[in-house]
Amino acid sequence: MNSTPETTPDLLDKVTNLAKRRGFIFPSAEIYGGFRSTYDYGPLGVNMLRNVKQVWWRSMVQMRPDIVGLDAAILGPPAIWAASGHLETFSDPLVDCKKCKERWREDKIDGVCPNCGSTEFTEPRAFNLMFKTQAGPVEGEGATAYLRPETAQGMFTNFANVLSTVRKKPPFGIAQIGKSFRNEITPQNFVFRTREFELMEMEYFVPPADADEWHRYWIETRRAWYVDLGIPEDQLRLHEHAKADLSHYSRGTTDIEFAYPWGWDELEGIANRGDYDLTQHAKASGVALDYFDQTTNERYTPYVIEPAVGATRAMMAFLLAAYHEDVVEGESRTVLRLDWRLAPYQVAVLPLSKKPELESVSREVLELLQPHFMCDYDVTQSIGRRYRRQDEVGTPYCVTVDFDSLEDRAVTVRDRDTTEQVRVPIAELLASLRERTGQS
Ligand code: GAP
């Protein structure tokens, strides 16, 4: 078997096509011609996206006594966004091409219109990226609401609630996963930049003097998370923002960048937000958002270290890194080498034929595995074709039930990456798959 990782520019097309063809990601409202860079996650995509969020939650909340979760509202009053600085500064420079009238983000086009090649543009003007709407049936003053452009503010506005209910003290964190909305001027590259996306963010509150150390800690911890989940180290790099490029709240930001088919670009940002947000909200709301340390008799406003990544963008990076084309026994195949924790299906149960006697053992095997693994069950087409279909969607293990299974009560387990097949008694199947996935 020879295997070459895909680094060609057409990788994005290949993954986009596979995602559509195999039910990962569909363009939204497709029967109406699609809708402005929004996407729907199909039967396989929703499994994978849930897995991405689950592994993040596991590492950020379940395995961390110092971090708790939150699920805050998406709609918020203008007061939050005035205090956070988003109303004033969360904008991109918008320019219009004077020739073809297309609108662009000035900082993304290098002075040349990507549509018609013209170099003549209007003066840039600030375009606020927040979606504005109205809460309740009456328009006007007091009814304005915004869809959150980041989940972070919910963690800051609930800082005192969380502190008083879960008895944590700095250093401690609040984590949240949820939909966020940005009216991006130029959404692009499949689900890399969309107007509606899911964010996974954690605000880690620390004594100010320890902020730099915690910043370094979270940069390395988050980089290691991607490597553990199968992204090769050489497809990741760190990029420290220049002071001039920092967001309005940041004292320092380092991005984890991924080698996308179009080059290095942001995967996750890890910012030191200082005491900016808690101070702003305390000032605007009149509610104290600080911490009194009884051991030192000191009152201080914690600094915040924030790792933030789009679940949808992370899923795309995992898909791109997993995509391989290789040759098995003289036949080429496409294989997604996804970590089993991310794969839409972890096991596929495949009866060799549609004969009823095989079906009943196969159902028994399915029922044995289903409580423990996300399973697919597929009876159509030749077994070779079915293996290829499972390889293409990244299923790590296929379990084949054949006529011998009726006699010896054993099945064949096939490994996606090596294509090796071994015979395993049904009585030992669950333990065997648990061992293969490092769960025992
Ligand atoms: N609370 C900090 C914050 O929101 P950000 O750098 O604007 O920081 C964090 O966004 C992460 O969210 C990015 O690194 C990226 O993974 C993801 N992200 C941002 N905008 C996105 C968009 N329009 N579509 C998909 N993901 C996006």
Short mmCIF file of C-alpha atoms and ligand atoms in Angstrom, two decimals:
data_model
loop_
_atom_site.label_atom_id
_atom_site.label_comp_id
_atom_site.label_asym_id
_atom_site.label_seq_id
_atom_site.Cartn_x
_atom_site.Cartn_y
_atom_site.Cartn_z
CA MET A 1 0.00 0.00 0.00
CA ASN A 2 1.42 3.41 -0.85
CA SER A 3 -0.10 6.52 0.56
CA THR A 4 0.44 10.18 -0.19
CA PRO A 5 -1.11 12.99 1.81
CA GLU A 6 -2.97 15.38 -0.48
CA THR A 7 -1.52 18.87 -0.51
CA THR A 8 -2.66 19.90 -3.97
CA PRO A 9 -4.84 22.97 -4.48
CA ASP A 10 -7.72 20.78 -5.69
CA LEU A 11 -7.93 19.19 -2.23
CA LEU A 12 -10.55 21.76 -1.23
CA ASP A 13 -12.74 20.75 -4.20
CA LYS A 14 -12.28 17.08 -3.44
CA VAL A 15 -13.27 17.46 0.20
CA THR A 16 -16.17 19.80 -0.63
CA ASN A 17 -17.47 17.28 -3.20
CA LEU A 18 -17.05 14.34 -0.86
CA ALA A 19 -18.80 16.26 1.92
CA LYS A 20 -21.80 16.91 -0.33
CA ARG A 21 -21.90 13.50 -2.02
CA ARG A 22 -21.65 11.51 1.20
CA GLY A 23 -23.94 13.59 3.40
CA PHE A 24 -21.52 15.61 5.51
CA ILE A 25 -22.28 19.17 4.46
CA PHE A 26 -24.92 20.50 2.04
CA PRO A 27 -25.30 24.06 0.79
CA SER A 28 -28.25 25.46 2.72
CA ALA A 29 -31.60 26.07 0.97
CA GLU A 30 -30.17 24.33 -2.07
CA ILE A 31 -33.57 23.72 -3.68
CA TYR A 32 -33.93 27.51 -3.78
CA GLY A 33 -30.49 28.01 -5.26
CA GLY A 34 -28.61 28.14 -1.95
CA PHE A 35 -28.42 30.95 0.60
CA ARG A 36 -25.42 33.19 1.02
CA SER A 37 -22.71 30.91 2.29
CA THR A 38 -24.79 29.01 4.81
CA TYR A 39 -24.50 25.26 5.15
CA ASP A 40 -26.51 22.38 6.54
CA TYR A 41 -24.87 19.41 8.23
CA GLY A 42 -26.20 16.12 6.85
CA PRO A 43 -26.52 12.70 8.51
CA LEU A 44 -22.76 12.09 8.58
CA GLY A 45 -21.75 15.71 9.14
CA VAL A 46 -23.96 16.11 12.17
CA ASN A 47 -22.35 13.04 13.75
CA MET A 48 -18.87 14.38 13.06
CA LEU A 49 -19.64 17.92 14.23
CA ARG A 50 -21.12 16.52 17.45
CA ASN A 51 -17.95 14.47 17.89
CA VAL A 52 -15.74 17.55 17.42
CA LYS A 53 -17.75 19.37 20.08
CA GLN A 54 -17.78 16.32 22.35
CA VAL A 55 -13.99 15.83 22.27
CA TRP A 56 -13.52 19.54 22.93
CA TRP A 57 -15.99 19.46 25.85
CA ARG A 58 -14.37 16.35 27.22
CA SER A 59 -10.89 17.90 27.23
CA MET A 60 -12.04 21.37 28.37
CA VAL A 61 -14.73 20.52 30.93
CA GLN A 62 -15.07 16.82 31.76
CA MET A 63 -11.35 16.28 32.37
CA ARG A 64 -10.80 19.62 34.13
CA PRO A 65 -11.85 20.23 37.74
CA ASP A 66 -10.94 23.89 37.18
CA ILE A 67 -13.37 24.50 34.28
CA VAL A 68 -17.18 24.60 34.24
CA GLY A 69 -19.64 24.90 31.36
CA LEU A 70 -22.26 27.44 30.36
CA ASP A 71 -24.93 27.82 27.69
CA ALA A 72 -25.90 31.49 27.40
CA ALA A 73 -28.50 33.19 25.20
CA ILE A 74 -27.78 33.98 21.56
CA LEU A 75 -29.89 37.16 21.56
CA GLY A 76 -28.52 40.05 23.60
CA PRO A 77 -29.40 43.68 24.35
CA PRO A 78 -27.29 46.52 22.88
CA ALA A 79 -25.92 47.25 26.38
CA ILE A 80 -23.76 44.10 26.26
CA TRP A 81 -22.31 44.99 22.89
CA ALA A 82 -21.78 48.62 23.77
CA ALA A 83 -19.79 47.61 26.86
CA SER A 84 -17.85 44.88 25.08
CA GLY A 85 -16.75 47.34 22.38
CA HIS A 86 -18.38 45.39 19.56
CA LEU A 87 -20.85 48.12 18.59
CA GLU A 88 -18.03 50.56 18.08
CA THR A 89 -15.18 48.43 16.79
CA PHE A 90 -16.35 45.02 15.55
CA SER A 91 -16.17 46.00 11.92
CA ASP A 92 -14.28 45.28 8.74
CA PRO A 93 -13.16 47.86 6.15
CA LEU A 94 -15.60 47.62 3.25
CA VAL A 95 -14.80 48.91 -0.26
CA ASP A 96 -16.81 48.87 -3.50
CA CYS A 97 -15.12 48.14 -6.82
CA LYS A 98 -15.83 51.22 -8.98
CA LYS A 99 -15.98 49.13 -12.16
CA CYS A 100 -18.07 46.02 -11.35
CA LYS A 101 -19.64 47.33 -8.08
CA GLU A 102 -18.74 44.18 -6.11
CA ARG A 103 -18.10 44.71 -2.38
CA TRP A 104 -14.92 43.49 -0.72
CA ARG A 105 -13.03 43.47 2.54
CA GLU A 106 -10.22 45.89 1.79
CA ASP A 107 -7.65 43.93 3.81
CA LYS A 108 -8.30 40.71 1.83
CA ILE A 109 -7.87 41.83 -1.78
CA ASP A 110 -4.38 43.38 -2.15
CA GLY A 111 -5.77 46.37 -4.07
CA VAL A 112 -7.08 44.30 -7.02
CA CYS A 113 -10.75 43.37 -7.54
CA PRO A 114 -10.93 39.54 -7.53
CA ASN A 115 -13.99 39.78 -9.80
CA CYS A 116 -12.89 42.12 -12.63
CA GLY A 117 -9.23 43.00 -11.93
CA SER A 118 -9.91 46.73 -11.47
CA THR A 119 -7.75 48.66 -9.02
CA GLU A 120 -10.24 51.47 -8.43
CA PHE A 121 -12.23 51.35 -5.22
CA THR A 122 -14.35 53.64 -3.08
CA GLU A 123 -12.85 54.91 0.18
CA PRO A 124 -13.02 52.16 2.85
CA ARG A 125 -15.82 52.46 5.39
CA ALA A 126 -16.32 50.51 8.60
CA PHE A 127 -18.98 47.82 8.27
CA ASN A 128 -20.21 46.39 11.58
CA LEU A 129 -20.36 42.60 11.43
CA MET A 130 -23.14 42.08 13.96
CA PHE A 131 -26.60 40.94 12.89
CA LYS A 132 -29.18 43.33 14.26
CA THR A 133 -32.76 42.29 14.90
CA GLN A 134 -35.73 43.19 17.03
CA ALA A 135 -37.05 41.45 20.14
CA GLY A 136 -40.84 41.49 20.47
CA PRO A 137 -43.58 42.82 18.19
CA VAL A 138 -42.86 46.54 18.56
CA GLU A 139 -40.05 48.13 16.61
CA GLY A 140 -37.87 50.97 17.81
CA GLU A 141 -36.07 52.06 20.93
CA GLY A 142 -35.76 49.25 23.46
CA ALA A 143 -36.59 46.50 20.98
CA THR A 144 -33.18 46.27 19.29
CA ALA A 145 -31.28 43.04 19.88
CA TYR A 146 -28.15 41.53 18.40
CA LEU A 147 -27.22 37.96 17.56
CA ARG A 148 -23.99 37.28 19.39
CA PRO A 149 -20.84 37.41 17.23
CA GLU A 150 -18.94 35.44 19.90
CA THR A 151 -20.06 33.34 22.87
CA ALA A 152 -17.49 34.96 25.16
CA GLN A 153 -19.68 37.81 26.44
CA GLY A 154 -22.09 35.32 28.06
CA MET A 155 -19.19 34.06 30.14
CA PHE A 156 -18.28 37.59 31.26
CA THR A 157 -21.84 38.70 32.05
CA ASN A 158 -22.31 35.50 34.12
CA PHE A 159 -18.94 35.77 35.88
CA ALA A 160 -20.48 36.68 39.26
CA ASN A 161 -23.28 34.09 38.89
CA VAL A 162 -20.79 31.33 38.20
CA LEU A 163 -18.39 32.40 40.96
CA SER A 164 -21.13 32.41 43.57
CA THR A 165 -22.69 29.11 42.50
CA VAL A 166 -19.76 26.78 41.84
CA ARG A 167 -17.24 28.03 44.40
CA LYS A 168 -14.28 28.24 42.04
CA LYS A 169 -11.37 30.60 42.45
CA PRO A 170 -8.83 31.81 39.90
CA PRO A 171 -7.33 30.13 38.04
CA PHE A 172 -10.61 28.73 36.76
CA GLY A 173 -12.46 28.69 33.47
CA ILE A 174 -15.91 28.86 31.92
CA ALA A 175 -16.44 27.01 28.64
CA GLN A 176 -19.20 27.36 26.09
CA ILE A 177 -20.11 25.95 22.70
CA GLY A 178 -22.72 27.69 20.63
CA LYS A 179 -23.87 29.34 17.45
CA SER A 180 -22.42 32.72 16.63
CA PHE A 181 -23.23 35.08 13.78
CA ARG A 182 -21.13 37.51 11.80
CA ASN A 183 -22.27 39.34 8.72
CA GLU A 184 -18.96 38.58 6.96
CA ILE A 185 -18.35 40.71 3.87
CA THR A 186 -16.55 37.94 2.03
CA PRO A 187 -17.44 34.52 3.38
CA GLN A 188 -15.24 32.01 1.60
CA ASN A 189 -13.59 28.64 1.27
CA PHE A 190 -16.46 26.30 2.05
CA VAL A 191 -17.15 26.36 5.82
CA PHE A 192 -13.90 28.18 6.70
CA ARG A 193 -15.64 31.56 7.00
CA THR A 194 -19.44 31.55 7.16
CA ARG A 195 -22.01 33.99 8.49
CA GLU A 196 -23.45 31.46 10.91
CA PHE A 197 -21.04 29.13 12.69
CA GLU A 198 -20.47 27.32 15.93
CA LEU A 199 -17.85 28.58 18.34
CA MET A 200 -16.07 26.64 21.08
CA GLU A 201 -14.66 29.12 23.58
CA MET A 202 -13.20 28.99 27.04
CA GLU A 203 -12.52 32.01 29.24
CA TYR A 204 -9.82 31.20 31.80
CA PHE A 205 -9.73 33.70 34.68
CA VAL A 206 -6.30 34.11 36.28
CA PRO A 207 -4.44 36.43 38.66
CA PRO A 208 -2.97 39.19 36.43
CA ALA A 209 0.62 38.33 37.37
CA ASP A 210 0.16 34.77 36.05
CA ALA A 211 -1.49 35.71 32.74
CA ASP A 212 1.56 35.33 30.47
CA GLU A 213 2.36 31.90 31.86
CA TRP A 214 -1.23 30.72 31.42
CA HIS A 215 -1.28 32.14 27.91
CA ARG A 216 1.73 30.00 26.97
CA TYR A 217 0.13 27.00 28.71
CA TRP A 218 -3.11 27.25 26.70
CA ILE A 219 -1.31 27.80 23.39
CA GLU A 220 0.62 24.56 23.88
CA THR A 221 -2.36 22.63 25.34
CA ARG A 222 -4.57 23.55 22.41
CA ARG A 223 -1.86 22.76 19.82
CA ALA A 224 -1.39 19.34 21.41
CA TRP A 225 -5.18 18.72 21.21
CA TYR A 226 -5.10 18.84 17.41
CA VAL A 227 -2.03 16.61 17.23
CA ASP A 228 -3.65 14.07 19.55
CA LEU A 229 -6.66 14.02 17.21
CA GLY A 230 -4.54 13.23 14.18
CA ILE A 231 -3.47 16.51 12.58
CA PRO A 232 0.21 16.05 11.67
CA GLU A 233 2.50 18.46 13.54
CA ASP A 234 3.91 19.83 10.28
CA GLN A 235 0.42 20.96 9.23
CA LEU A 236 0.18 23.25 12.27
CA ARG A 237 2.14 26.33 13.21
CA LEU A 238 1.86 29.22 15.65
CA HIS A 239 1.47 32.82 14.56
CA GLU A 240 1.79 35.67 17.04
CA HIS A 241 -0.21 38.76 16.05
CA ALA A 242 1.64 42.03 15.64
CA LYS A 243 0.45 44.67 18.14
CA ALA A 244 -1.19 46.67 15.32
CA ASP A 245 -3.33 43.69 14.28
CA LEU A 246 -4.77 42.89 17.71
CA SER A 247 -8.54 42.90 18.33
CA HIS A 248 -9.82 45.78 20.44
CA TYR A 249 -9.85 43.66 23.62
CA SER A 250 -6.56 41.82 23.22
CA ARG A 251 -3.19 42.33 24.92
CA GLY A 252 -1.67 39.54 22.86
CA THR A 253 -3.02 36.84 20.54
CA THR A 254 -1.37 33.77 19.10
CA ASP A 255 -3.15 31.84 16.37
CA ILE A 256 -2.79 28.15 15.76
CA GLU A 257 -2.60 28.06 11.98
CA PHE A 258 -3.35 25.07 9.75
CA ALA A 259 -1.94 24.31 6.30
CA TYR A 260 -5.17 24.73 4.29
CA PRO A 261 -5.09 24.00 0.55
CA TRP A 262 -4.76 27.77 -0.05
CA GLY A 263 -1.88 28.14 2.45
CA TRP A 264 -1.42 28.83 6.16
CA ASP A 265 -4.47 30.37 7.77
CA GLU A 266 -6.13 30.69 11.18
CA LEU A 267 -7.59 27.64 12.86
CA GLU A 268 -7.84 28.85 16.46
CA GLY A 269 -6.98 32.05 18.31
CA ILE A 270 -5.66 32.14 21.86
CA ALA A 271 -5.93 35.65 23.27
CA ASN A 272 -4.90 37.36 26.47
CA ARG A 273 -7.94 39.62 26.96
CA GLY A 274 -6.50 41.14 30.13
CA ASP A 275 -9.17 42.61 32.42
CA TYR A 276 -10.81 44.43 29.51
CA ASP A 277 -14.19 42.66 29.47
CA LEU A 278 -14.84 42.32 33.20
CA THR A 279 -13.85 45.96 33.72
CA GLN A 280 -16.05 47.18 30.87
CA HIS A 281 -19.10 45.23 32.06
CA ALA A 282 -18.57 46.23 35.69
CA LYS A 283 -18.44 49.91 34.64
CA ALA A 284 -21.46 49.69 32.37
CA SER A 285 -23.69 47.55 34.62
CA GLY A 286 -22.62 48.84 38.03
CA VAL A 287 -22.16 45.24 39.21
CA ALA A 288 -18.77 44.38 40.69
CA LEU A 289 -17.03 41.75 38.57
CA ASP A 290 -13.89 41.08 40.53
CA TYR A 291 -12.50 38.54 42.94
CA PHE A 292 -11.56 38.80 46.59
CA ASP A 293 -8.73 36.44 47.50
CA GLN A 294 -9.15 35.60 51.18
CA THR A 295 -5.70 34.11 51.50
CA THR A 296 -3.94 37.34 50.46
CA ASN A 297 -6.72 39.78 51.42
CA GLU A 298 -6.52 41.19 47.91
CA ARG A 299 -9.32 42.24 45.59
CA TYR A 300 -8.51 42.16 41.90
CA THR A 301 -10.08 41.87 38.47
CA PRO A 302 -8.83 38.63 36.90
CA TYR A 303 -7.18 38.58 33.50
CA VAL A 304 -8.68 36.28 30.91
CA ILE A 305 -6.90 33.80 28.65
CA GLU A 306 -9.22 32.69 25.87
CA PRO A 307 -8.78 29.78 23.46
CA ALA A 308 -11.48 30.16 20.77
CA VAL A 309 -12.13 28.02 17.71
CA GLY A 310 -14.99 27.46 15.29
CA ALA A 311 -16.30 23.90 15.66
CA THR A 312 -17.21 24.03 11.99
CA ARG A 313 -13.77 25.34 11.02
CA ALA A 314 -12.08 22.67 13.16
CA MET A 315 -14.22 19.99 11.49
CA MET A 316 -13.07 21.25 8.11
CA ALA A 317 -9.41 21.08 9.17
CA PHE A 318 -9.90 17.51 10.44
CA LEU A 319 -11.50 16.52 7.13
CA LEU A 320 -8.72 18.11 5.08
CA ALA A 321 -5.96 16.50 7.16
CA ALA A 322 -7.66 13.10 7.01
CA TYR A 323 -8.21 13.04 3.25
CA HIS A 324 -5.94 10.56 1.47
CA GLU A 325 -5.92 8.69 -1.79
CA ASP A 326 -4.03 5.42 -1.80
CA VAL A 327 -3.78 2.13 -3.65
CA VAL A 328 -4.89 -1.11 -2.05
CA GLU A 329 -4.27 -4.37 -3.93
CA GLY A 330 -3.94 -2.50 -7.21
CA GLU A 331 -7.16 -0.53 -6.69
CA SER A 332 -7.18 3.16 -5.84
CA ARG A 333 -9.37 4.32 -3.01
CA THR A 334 -10.23 7.49 -1.14
CA VAL A 335 -9.87 7.17 2.60
CA LEU A 336 -10.58 9.59 5.43
CA ARG A 337 -8.07 8.69 8.13
CA LEU A 338 -10.16 10.25 10.87
CA ASP A 339 -9.42 9.52 14.51
CA TRP A 340 -12.14 7.13 15.70
CA ARG A 341 -13.38 9.80 18.15
CA LEU A 342 -14.22 12.09 15.22
CA ALA A 343 -15.47 9.61 12.61
CA PRO A 344 -19.21 9.87 11.81
CA TYR A 345 -19.49 6.11 12.21
CA GLN A 346 -17.02 4.17 14.28
CA VAL A 347 -18.20 0.74 13.16
CA ALA A 348 -20.08 -0.50 10.10
CA VAL A 349 -21.90 -3.81 10.39
CA LEU A 350 -22.02 -5.46 6.99
CA PRO A 351 -23.90 -8.74 6.33
CA LEU A 352 -22.18 -10.44 3.40
CA SER A 353 -25.52 -10.90 1.67
CA LYS A 354 -29.18 -10.05 2.12
CA LYS A 355 -30.08 -13.64 3.08
CA PRO A 356 -32.46 -13.59 6.11
CA GLU A 357 -30.30 -15.94 8.20
CA LEU A 358 -27.33 -13.53 7.90
CA GLU A 359 -29.59 -10.59 8.63
CA SER A 360 -30.59 -11.99 12.02
CA VAL A 361 -26.97 -12.51 13.22
CA SER A 362 -26.05 -9.11 11.80
CA ARG A 363 -28.87 -7.45 13.73
CA GLU A 364 -27.65 -9.20 16.87
CA VAL A 365 -24.12 -7.83 16.28
CA LEU A 366 -25.53 -4.35 15.61
CA GLU A 367 -27.53 -4.42 18.84
CA LEU A 368 -24.42 -5.53 20.73
CA LEU A 369 -22.33 -2.62 19.42
CA GLN A 370 -24.85 0.22 19.09
CA PRO A 371 -24.90 1.27 22.77
CA HIS A 372 -21.12 1.73 22.66
CA PHE A 373 -20.31 2.93 19.15
CA MET A 374 -22.03 4.99 16.46
CA CYS A 375 -22.76 2.25 13.93
CA ASP A 376 -23.76 2.13 10.29
CA TYR A 377 -25.60 -0.86 8.87
CA ASP A 378 -25.29 -1.47 5.17
CA VAL A 379 -26.54 -4.43 3.13
CA THR A 380 -26.46 -3.12 -0.44
CA GLN A 381 -23.77 -3.75 -3.12
CA SER A 382 -20.73 -6.02 -3.10
CA ILE A 383 -18.66 -6.23 0.08
CA GLY A 384 -15.67 -4.62 -1.71
CA ARG A 385 -17.80 -1.64 -2.73
CA ARG A 386 -19.15 -1.34 0.79
CA TYR A 387 -15.61 -1.31 2.27
CA ARG A 388 -14.70 1.51 -0.13
CA ARG A 389 -17.80 3.48 0.87
CA GLN A 390 -16.89 3.14 4.53
CA ASP A 391 -13.24 4.08 3.86
CA GLU A 392 -14.41 7.20 2.08
CA VAL A 393 -16.39 8.41 5.10
CA GLY A 394 -13.69 7.43 7.58
CA THR A 395 -15.29 4.46 9.38
CA PRO A 396 -12.37 2.90 11.30
CA TYR A 397 -13.80 -0.64 11.53
CA CYS A 398 -16.04 -2.79 9.36
CA VAL A 399 -17.56 -5.92 10.90
CA THR A 400 -18.60 -8.46 8.30
CA VAL A 401 -21.05 -11.24 9.04
CA ASP A 402 -20.73 -14.17 6.62
CA PHE A 403 -22.10 -17.70 6.30
CA ASP A 404 -19.33 -19.12 8.52
CA SER A 405 -20.58 -16.77 11.25
CA LEU A 406 -23.68 -18.93 11.54
CA GLU A 407 -21.48 -21.93 12.43
CA ASP A 408 -18.52 -20.47 14.31
CA ARG A 409 -20.24 -17.43 15.91
CA ALA A 410 -17.35 -15.24 14.73
CA VAL A 411 -17.13 -12.20 12.43
CA THR A 412 -14.43 -10.49 10.35
CA VAL A 413 -13.13 -7.16 11.62
CA ARG A 414 -11.47 -5.01 8.93
CA ASP A 415 -9.19 -2.10 9.80
CA ARG A 416 -9.71 1.00 7.61
CA ASP A 417 -6.08 2.12 7.54
CA THR A 418 -4.20 -1.17 7.15
CA THR A 419 -7.14 -3.03 5.48
CA GLU A 420 -6.09 -6.03 7.59
CA GLN A 421 -8.87 -8.47 8.42
CA VAL A 422 -9.05 -10.66 11.51
CA ARG A 423 -11.62 -13.16 12.69
CA VAL A 424 -13.10 -12.34 16.10
CA PRO A 425 -15.67 -14.39 18.09
CA ILE A 426 -18.90 -12.38 18.57
CA ALA A 427 -18.54 -12.99 22.32
CA GLU A 428 -15.22 -11.06 22.25
CA LEU A 429 -16.16 -8.45 19.66
CA LEU A 430 -17.06 -5.60 21.98
CA ALA A 431 -13.91 -6.05 24.09
CA SER A 432 -11.80 -6.30 20.93
CA LEU A 433 -13.18 -3.04 19.46
CA ARG A 434 -12.83 -1.30 22.80
CA GLU A 435 -9.20 -2.35 22.94
CA ARG A 436 -8.54 -1.20 19.38
CA THR A 437 -9.96 2.22 20.23
CA GLY A 438 -7.91 2.48 23.40
CA GLN A 439 -10.94 2.26 25.68
CA SER A 440 -9.89 -0.68 27.84
N1 GAP B 1 -14.00 35.40 21.30
C1 GAP B 1 -12.84 35.52 20.47
C2 GAP B 1 -13.15 35.43 19.06
O1 GAP B 1 -14.31 35.33 18.67
P1 GAP B 1 -12.06 35.32 16.68
O2 GAP B 1 -10.61 35.20 16.28
O3 GAP B 1 -12.87 36.41 16.05
O4 GAP B 1 -12.05 35.42 18.26
C3 GAP B 1 -12.32 32.77 17.04
O5 GAP B 1 -12.77 33.93 16.39
C4 GAP B 1 -12.36 31.58 16.11
O6 GAP B 1 -13.68 31.44 15.59
C5 GAP B 1 -11.47 31.68 14.87
O7 GAP B 1 -10.16 31.27 15.16
C6 GAP B 1 -12.15 30.69 13.94
O8 GAP B 1 -11.81 29.35 14.29
C7 GAP B 1 -13.63 30.89 14.29
N2 GAP B 1 -14.31 31.83 13.37
C8 GAP B 1 -14.29 33.18 13.41
N3 GAP B 1 -15.07 33.70 12.44
C9 GAP B 1 -15.58 32.65 11.77
C10 GAP B 1 -16.48 32.53 10.66
N4 GAP B 1 -17.01 33.60 10.07
N5 GAP B 1 -16.80 31.28 10.22
C11 GAP B 1 -16.28 30.18 10.84
N6 GAP B 1 -15.45 30.24 11.90
C12 GAP B 1 -15.10 31.45 12.36
#
